[in-house]
Amino acid sequence: MKHLFKYQLKQGVGAPPSPVVKAGDMVKRGQVIAEADLTKLCVPLHASVNGVVKEVTETHIIVEQSDDNKDFVKIDQSGSIADVVRNAGLIGLGGAGFPAYVKLKTQLKPGGFLIVNAAECEPVLEHNMDQIVNETEKMIGGLRLAMESTGADHGIIGIKLKHKEEIKLIIKYLKDNKITDIRVLPLRNIYPVGEERALIRDTINVLLPPGALPSEANSVVFNVETLCAIYDAVNEGKPLIDKHLTVAGRLNDLPEHTVKTLTVPIGYAIDDIVADFGGLKLPIGEIVLGGPYTGKRAVEGAAVEKTTGGILVTQEFKPVKGKLGLIQCACGASKTRMEEVAASMSAEVVGHQICKNAHEANGNYKCENPGHCPGQAEKVLELRKLGAEEVLISHCTDCSNTVMGSAPKLKMEVHHMTDHVLETMGMPVIREFDETQL
Ligand code: SF4
């Protein structure tokens, strides 16, 4: 069967690249199909399959796959590590998708840190741990390249304490290879310990203000998958054409409560992945692209992008009985996403509040001190005054705990944005703080 691959031009932070192909062109896996504007924050886009261009628009390019050959056209590997990584079209693969070459151009002062975000903070997702286990050498190799490029003297791998086997494995690798300038630092099992500033705080003990860059703490942060892709680009000339991700939830060929990690070419249709797993196990609630906290609902025709980390098919939404108030977290779902889920719960929304730790910075909300609750009673009371009988929250684990300290006393039932995903997976919902549950 011939699959159609859809490549969004705008992926991650920065300007979109400009198409350099037209309908009818034959393209090879790894070939540039949209060129970066080198005067802007911008990276190129590559075809992830051999095939024929079917459509070029202002927003996307569609290629019909002709075969499933895994060879690829190599990128230009001359120039600095940052130049090669830019040629590879690499953006941060774990979050907002900031171009990796910019971070690699950072020149740290003596004593600087290259911090690996191995927190895999979102519940359910497992593909980062999978790469740590199966591609340890690649991750450390990518870390070494990033340290070389930025002049970092120290490498720190921040990973949640619950990942005991992965921690042991990395420590053994470092020991066996006599590596002494890289160490593992276990993190608490809470959300959002993988938020960039939380990670910096919990690894090198510097709390940056909202909106500050890691370089202000003489550090640079990359996630596991991005480091592996840096390694592939520099050592193998591989552009960013494949994506690691986690598939979970209500799919016919996926046993209940299990997850599957896999690698697919970027641009692969979400519908095709669903079909590969035997189709949807109806009834479902939604398909979440990403993790339960920050993921988005898949729209019709959606395809895997450079930052897609999860494909989570959820159970149906449970309707709420009373009027609903929303409290938004800087590290969780946006207001629009909360309203979308509230609508799916057939809720009448009567109020919206934002955690008082959340501050607007560069157009986004950023938490003053991620995961450290400033108290939520005031916000809950505000919603109560607006007529809310139930509350939907997107809070970190610590703040969910404090909502539970006030809302039930006001006889308000608490719902969390992640409930329908975690219940699908048979996991405990986020309410009372429990570091063992994430
Ligand atoms: S303190 Fe508030 S804004 Fe910060 S992570 Fe917790 S809920 Fe989110």
Coordinates of C-alpha atoms and ligand atoms in Angstrom, one line a residue:
M1 CA 0.0 0.0 0.0
K2 CA 1.3 3.4 -0.9
H3 CA 1.3 5.8 2.0
L4 CA 1.0 9.6 1.9
F5 CA 3.5 11.5 4.0
K6 CA 2.6 15.0 5.1
Y7 CA 5.3 17.4 6.2
Q8 CA 4.3 20.6 7.9
L9 CA 6.6 23.5 6.9
K10 CA 6.3 25.1 10.3
Q11 CA 7.5 22.7 13.0
G12 CA 8.9 24.0 16.3
V13 CA 10.2 27.5 17.0
G14 CA 11.4 29.8 14.2
A15 CA 10.6 30.6 10.6
P16 CA 9.3 27.9 8.3
P17 CA 11.6 26.7 5.5
S18 CA 10.7 27.4 1.8
P19 CA 9.7 24.5 -0.4
V20 CA 12.2 23.7 -3.2
V21 CA 10.1 20.9 -4.8
K22 CA 6.9 20.9 -6.9
A23 CA 4.2 18.4 -7.5
G24 CA 5.4 15.6 -9.7
D25 CA 9.0 15.7 -8.5
M26 CA 10.7 12.5 -7.5
V27 CA 12.3 12.8 -4.1
K28 CA 14.7 10.6 -2.1
R29 CA 14.6 9.9 1.6
G30 CA 16.9 12.5 3.2
Q31 CA 16.6 15.0 0.3
V32 CA 15.9 18.6 1.2
I33 CA 12.4 19.5 0.2
A34 CA 12.2 22.9 2.0
E35 CA 15.3 25.1 2.3
A36 CA 16.2 27.1 5.4
D37 CA 16.5 30.9 5.3
L38 CA 20.0 31.3 6.7
T39 CA 19.3 34.9 7.8
K40 CA 16.6 33.7 10.1
L41 CA 16.1 31.2 13.0
C42 CA 15.2 28.4 10.6
V43 CA 16.1 24.8 9.7
P44 CA 15.6 22.8 6.5
L45 CA 13.0 20.0 6.0
H46 CA 13.8 16.7 4.4
A47 CA 11.8 13.9 2.8
S48 CA 11.6 10.9 5.1
V49 CA 10.7 8.4 2.3
N50 CA 11.5 7.9 -1.4
G51 CA 8.5 9.0 -3.4
V52 CA 6.7 11.5 -5.6
V53 CA 5.6 15.0 -4.5
K54 CA 1.8 15.2 -4.7
E55 CA 1.1 18.6 -3.2
V56 CA 3.0 21.7 -2.1
T57 CA 1.1 24.4 -0.3
E58 CA 2.0 27.4 1.9
T59 CA 1.7 25.1 5.0
H60 CA 2.8 21.6 3.9
I61 CA 4.2 19.2 1.4
I62 CA 2.7 15.8 0.7
V63 CA 4.8 12.9 -0.7
E64 CA 3.5 9.6 -1.9
Q65 CA 5.9 6.8 -0.8
S66 CA 7.2 4.6 -3.6
D67 CA 9.1 2.1 -1.5
D68 CA 10.2 1.5 2.1
N69 CA 14.0 1.6 1.5
K70 CA 15.7 2.9 4.6
D71 CA 18.8 4.3 2.9
F72 CA 19.0 8.1 2.9
V73 CA 20.7 11.0 1.2
K74 CA 23.5 12.3 3.5
I75 CA 23.7 15.9 4.6
D76 CA 26.7 18.1 4.2
Q77 CA 29.0 17.1 7.1
S78 CA 31.6 19.8 6.7
G79 CA 31.6 22.8 9.0
S80 CA 31.1 23.0 12.8
I81 CA 29.0 20.6 14.8
A82 CA 26.3 23.3 15.0
D83 CA 26.4 23.8 11.2
V84 CA 26.0 20.0 10.6
V85 CA 23.1 19.9 13.0
R86 CA 21.4 22.8 11.3
N87 CA 21.9 21.0 7.9
A88 CA 20.2 18.0 9.5
G89 CA 17.0 20.1 10.2
L90 CA 17.3 19.2 13.9
I91 CA 15.1 20.9 16.5
G92 CA 14.6 20.0 20.1
L93 CA 12.7 16.8 20.0
G94 CA 11.2 16.8 23.5
G95 CA 9.3 20.0 23.8
A96 CA 8.8 23.3 21.9
G97 CA 11.2 22.4 19.1
F98 CA 13.8 25.1 19.5
P99 CA 16.5 24.8 16.7
A100 CA 19.3 22.7 18.2
Y101 CA 22.1 24.5 16.2
V102 CA 21.4 27.7 18.2
K103 CA 22.0 26.0 21.5
L104 CA 25.1 24.3 20.1
K105 CA 26.5 27.7 19.3
T106 CA 26.3 28.8 23.0
Q107 CA 29.8 29.3 24.3
L108 CA 29.8 28.5 28.0
K109 CA 32.1 29.9 30.6
P110 CA 34.7 27.6 32.3
G111 CA 32.9 25.2 34.6
G112 CA 29.8 25.1 32.4
F113 CA 27.2 22.3 32.3
L114 CA 25.6 20.3 29.5
I115 CA 22.5 18.9 31.2
V116 CA 20.7 16.0 29.6
N117 CA 16.9 16.0 30.2
A118 CA 16.2 12.4 30.7
A119 CA 13.3 13.1 33.0
E120 CA 10.7 11.9 30.5
C121 CA 8.3 13.9 32.6
E122 CA 5.0 13.1 31.0
P123 CA 3.3 10.0 32.4
V124 CA 2.8 7.1 30.0
L125 CA 5.6 8.1 27.6
E126 CA 8.5 5.6 27.5
H127 CA 10.4 6.2 24.3
N128 CA 13.2 8.2 26.0
M129 CA 13.9 5.4 28.4
D130 CA 13.8 3.0 25.5
Q131 CA 16.6 5.0 23.8
I132 CA 18.6 5.2 27.0
V133 CA 18.6 1.4 27.2
N134 CA 19.1 0.6 23.5
E135 CA 21.2 3.5 22.4
T136 CA 23.3 4.4 25.4
E137 CA 26.4 4.8 23.4
K138 CA 24.7 7.1 20.9
M139 CA 23.2 9.3 23.7
I140 CA 26.6 9.6 25.4
G141 CA 28.2 10.3 22.0
G142 CA 25.7 13.0 21.3
L143 CA 26.3 14.5 24.8
R144 CA 30.1 14.5 24.1
L145 CA 29.6 16.4 20.8
A146 CA 27.3 18.9 22.5
M147 CA 29.9 19.4 25.3
E148 CA 32.6 19.9 22.7
S149 CA 30.5 22.4 20.7
T150 CA 29.5 24.5 23.8
G151 CA 32.7 24.1 25.7
A152 CA 30.9 22.5 28.7
D153 CA 33.3 21.1 31.2
H154 CA 30.6 18.8 32.9
G155 CA 27.9 16.6 31.6
I156 CA 24.9 15.8 33.9
I157 CA 22.2 13.3 33.1
G158 CA 19.0 14.2 35.0
I159 CA 16.7 11.1 35.3
K160 CA 13.9 10.3 37.7
L161 CA 14.8 8.1 40.6
K162 CA 12.1 5.5 39.6
H163 CA 14.1 4.6 36.6
K164 CA 16.5 2.5 38.6
E165 CA 17.5 0.1 35.9
E166 CA 18.3 2.9 33.4
I167 CA 20.3 4.7 36.0
K168 CA 22.3 1.6 36.7
L169 CA 22.9 1.0 33.0
I170 CA 24.2 4.5 32.4
I171 CA 26.5 4.4 35.5
K172 CA 27.9 1.1 34.3
Y173 CA 28.5 2.5 30.8
L174 CA 30.3 5.6 32.2
K175 CA 32.4 3.4 34.5
D176 CA 33.3 0.8 31.8
N177 CA 34.4 3.6 29.5
K178 CA 36.3 5.5 32.3
I179 CA 34.2 8.6 31.7
T180 CA 34.6 10.9 34.7
D181 CA 33.3 14.3 33.4
I182 CA 29.7 13.0 33.0
R183 CA 27.6 11.9 35.9
V184 CA 24.0 10.8 36.6
L185 CA 21.8 12.8 38.9
P186 CA 18.6 11.2 40.0
L187 CA 15.5 13.5 40.1
R188 CA 12.3 13.4 42.2
N189 CA 9.4 11.4 40.6
I190 CA 7.3 14.5 40.2
Y191 CA 5.8 16.6 37.4
P192 CA 7.3 18.9 36.0
V193 CA 10.8 18.1 37.0
G194 CA 11.6 17.9 33.3
E195 CA 10.7 21.5 32.7
E196 CA 13.9 23.2 31.7
R197 CA 14.3 25.6 34.6
A198 CA 13.1 22.9 37.1
L199 CA 15.8 20.6 35.7
I200 CA 18.5 23.2 36.0
R201 CA 17.3 24.0 39.6
D202 CA 17.4 20.3 40.6
T203 CA 20.7 19.5 39.0
I204 CA 23.0 22.5 39.5
N205 CA 20.9 24.3 42.1
V206 CA 20.2 27.5 40.2
L207 CA 16.6 28.8 40.0
L208 CA 16.4 31.0 36.9
P209 CA 13.6 33.6 36.7
P210 CA 10.7 32.9 34.2
G211 CA 11.8 33.5 30.6
A212 CA 15.6 33.2 31.4
L213 CA 17.7 31.1 29.2
P214 CA 19.8 28.1 30.5
S215 CA 23.0 30.0 29.4
E216 CA 22.3 32.4 32.3
A217 CA 23.1 29.5 34.6
N218 CA 26.2 28.7 32.4
S219 CA 24.4 25.6 31.1
V220 CA 22.7 24.2 28.0
V221 CA 19.9 21.5 28.1
F222 CA 19.2 18.8 25.5
N223 CA 16.9 15.9 25.8
V224 CA 17.9 12.2 25.2
E225 CA 16.4 11.9 21.7
T226 CA 17.9 15.2 20.5
L227 CA 21.4 14.0 21.6
C228 CA 21.0 10.8 19.7
A229 CA 19.9 12.7 16.6
I230 CA 23.0 15.0 17.0
Y231 CA 25.2 11.9 17.0
D232 CA 23.4 10.6 13.9
A233 CA 23.8 13.9 12.1
V234 CA 27.5 14.4 12.8
N235 CA 28.7 10.7 12.6
E236 CA 26.4 9.3 9.9
G237 CA 25.3 12.4 8.0
K238 CA 21.7 11.5 8.8
P239 CA 19.1 14.3 8.6
L240 CA 16.2 14.3 11.0
I241 CA 13.8 12.0 9.1
D242 CA 12.8 9.5 11.8
K243 CA 10.9 10.0 15.0
H244 CA 10.9 7.9 18.2
L245 CA 7.5 7.9 20.0
T246 CA 5.2 6.0 22.3
V247 CA 1.9 4.5 21.3
A248 CA -0.6 3.6 23.9
G249 CA -4.3 3.2 24.7
R250 CA -7.4 1.9 22.9
L251 CA -6.0 0.2 19.8
N252 CA -7.2 -3.3 18.8
D253 CA -3.7 -4.9 18.6
L254 CA -2.3 -3.3 21.7
P255 CA -3.0 -5.3 24.9
E256 CA -4.8 -3.2 27.6
H257 CA -2.6 -1.0 29.7
T258 CA 0.6 -1.6 27.7
V259 CA 2.7 0.9 25.7
K260 CA 4.7 0.4 22.6
T261 CA 7.7 2.4 21.6
L262 CA 8.5 2.7 17.9
T263 CA 10.4 4.6 15.2
V264 CA 8.5 5.9 12.2
P265 CA 9.5 8.3 9.4
I266 CA 8.4 11.9 10.1
G267 CA 5.3 12.7 8.1
Y268 CA 3.7 9.3 8.6
A269 CA -0.1 9.7 9.0
I270 CA -1.6 9.2 12.5
D271 CA -4.4 7.2 10.8
D272 CA -1.8 4.8 9.3
I273 CA -0.2 4.2 12.7
V274 CA -3.7 3.5 14.1
A275 CA -4.3 1.1 11.2
D276 CA -0.9 -0.6 11.9
F277 CA -2.2 -1.4 15.4
G278 CA -5.5 -2.9 14.1
G279 CA -7.6 0.2 14.3
L280 CA -9.3 2.1 17.1
K281 CA -10.9 0.0 19.9
L282 CA -14.2 1.8 20.0
P283 CA -15.5 3.7 21.8
I284 CA -12.7 6.2 22.3
G285 CA -12.5 9.8 23.7
E286 CA -9.8 11.4 21.7
I287 CA -6.3 10.8 20.2
V288 CA -3.7 12.8 22.1
L289 CA -0.5 13.7 20.3
G290 CA 2.2 14.1 23.0
G291 CA 1.9 13.4 26.7
P292 CA -1.2 13.6 28.9
Y293 CA -0.2 17.0 30.4
T294 CA 0.8 19.0 27.3
G295 CA -0.4 16.9 24.4
K296 CA -2.9 18.1 21.8
R297 CA -5.9 16.5 20.2
A298 CA -5.1 15.0 16.8
V299 CA -7.0 16.7 14.0
E300 CA -8.1 15.0 10.8
G301 CA -5.2 14.4 8.5
A302 CA -2.5 14.8 11.2
A303 CA 0.9 13.3 10.7
V304 CA 3.9 12.7 12.9
E305 CA 6.0 15.9 13.3
K306 CA 9.5 16.4 14.6
T307 CA 8.2 17.0 18.1
T308 CA 5.5 14.3 18.2
G309 CA 6.3 12.2 21.3
G310 CA 3.1 10.2 21.9
I311 CA 0.0 8.8 20.2
L312 CA -2.4 8.1 23.1
V313 CA -5.9 6.8 22.3
T314 CA -8.1 7.5 25.3
Q315 CA -11.3 6.1 26.7
E316 CA -14.5 8.1 26.5
F317 CA -14.8 11.3 28.6
K318 CA -16.9 11.2 31.7
P319 CA -19.5 13.9 31.8
V320 CA -19.4 16.4 34.7
K321 CA -22.5 16.9 36.6
G322 CA -22.2 20.5 37.8
K323 CA -20.8 23.9 36.6
L324 CA -17.1 23.7 36.0
G325 CA -14.2 26.1 36.9
L326 CA -10.8 25.8 35.3
I327 CA -7.4 26.4 36.9
Q328 CA -4.5 26.5 34.5
C329 CA -0.9 25.6 35.2
A330 CA 2.1 27.2 33.4
C331 CA 3.6 23.7 32.8
G332 CA 0.3 22.0 31.8
A333 CA -2.4 22.4 29.2
S334 CA -3.3 25.8 27.7
K335 CA -6.7 27.5 28.3
T336 CA -7.8 26.5 24.8
R337 CA -6.9 22.9 25.5
M338 CA -8.7 22.9 28.8
E339 CA -11.8 24.3 27.2
E340 CA -11.6 21.6 24.6
V341 CA -11.5 18.9 27.2
A342 CA -14.2 20.6 29.3
A343 CA -16.5 20.7 26.2
S344 CA -15.9 16.9 25.7
M345 CA -17.0 16.5 29.3
S346 CA -20.2 18.3 28.4
A347 CA -19.3 20.9 31.0
E348 CA -20.6 24.5 31.4
V349 CA -17.5 26.5 32.2
V350 CA -18.2 29.4 34.5
G351 CA -14.7 30.6 35.3
H352 CA -11.0 30.4 34.6
Q353 CA -8.0 31.0 36.9
I354 CA -4.3 30.7 36.5
C355 CA -2.0 29.4 39.2
K356 CA -0.4 32.3 40.9
N357 CA 3.1 30.9 40.3
A358 CA 2.5 31.4 36.5
H359 CA 3.9 34.5 34.9
E360 CA 3.7 35.6 31.3
A361 CA 7.2 35.5 29.7
N362 CA 7.8 35.8 25.9
G363 CA 4.2 35.2 25.1
N364 CA 3.9 32.1 27.2
Y365 CA 3.2 31.3 30.8
K366 CA 6.2 30.2 32.9
C367 CA 6.2 29.0 36.4
E368 CA 8.1 31.0 39.0
N369 CA 9.3 27.8 40.7
P370 CA 8.0 24.7 38.8
G371 CA 6.5 22.1 41.0
H372 CA 6.6 24.1 44.2
C373 CA 3.0 25.0 45.1
P374 CA 2.3 28.6 46.2
G375 CA -1.1 27.4 47.6
Q376 CA -4.3 27.0 45.5
A377 CA -7.1 27.7 48.0
E378 CA -7.5 31.3 46.8
K379 CA -8.1 30.2 43.2
V380 CA -10.5 27.5 44.2
L381 CA -12.5 30.0 46.3
E382 CA -12.6 32.4 43.4
L383 CA -14.1 29.8 41.1
R384 CA -16.6 28.9 43.9
K385 CA -17.7 32.5 44.0
L386 CA -18.2 32.4 40.2
G387 CA -20.6 29.5 40.7
A388 CA -18.3 26.6 40.0
E389 CA -19.4 23.3 41.5
E390 CA -16.6 21.2 40.1
V391 CA -13.0 22.1 39.1
L392 CA -10.8 21.0 36.2
I393 CA -7.1 21.5 36.9
S394 CA -3.9 21.0 34.9
H395 CA -1.6 21.3 37.8
C396 CA 1.8 19.9 38.7
T397 CA 1.7 17.1 41.3
D398 CA 2.5 19.3 44.3
C399 CA -0.3 21.8 43.4
S400 CA -2.8 19.1 42.7
N401 CA -2.2 18.0 46.2
T402 CA -3.1 21.4 47.6
V403 CA -6.2 21.7 45.4
M404 CA -7.2 18.5 47.1
G405 CA -6.7 20.3 50.4
S406 CA -9.3 22.9 49.6
A407 CA -11.8 22.0 46.9
P408 CA -13.3 18.9 48.6
K409 CA -13.9 21.0 51.7
L410 CA -16.1 23.2 49.5
K411 CA -17.8 20.1 48.2
M412 CA -16.2 20.6 44.8
E413 CA -15.3 17.5 42.8
V414 CA -11.8 17.7 41.3
H415 CA -10.9 16.6 37.8
H416 CA -7.4 16.6 36.3
M417 CA -6.6 17.2 32.6
T418 CA -4.7 13.9 32.5
D419 CA -7.5 11.8 34.1
H420 CA -8.9 10.2 30.9
V421 CA -5.4 9.2 29.7
L422 CA -4.3 7.8 33.0
E423 CA -7.6 5.9 33.6
T424 CA -7.2 4.4 30.1
M425 CA -3.8 3.1 31.1
G426 CA -5.0 1.8 34.5
M427 CA -2.7 4.3 36.2
P428 CA -3.6 6.3 39.4
V429 CA -5.0 9.7 38.7
I430 CA -3.1 12.8 39.9
R431 CA -4.7 14.0 43.1
E432 CA -3.0 13.3 46.4
F433 CA 0.8 13.7 46.1
D434 CA 2.5 10.3 45.7
E435 CA 6.0 10.3 44.2
T436 CA 5.7 6.6 43.4
Q437 CA 2.8 7.0 41.0
L438 CA 4.3 9.0 38.1
Ligands
SF4_1 S1 3.3 25.9 40.9 FE1 1.5 26.3 39.6 S2 2.3 27.0 37.6 FE2 4.0 26.1 38.8 S3 4.0 23.9 38.1 FE3 2.7 24.0 39.9 S4 0.6 24.4 39.1 FE4 2.0 24.8 37.5

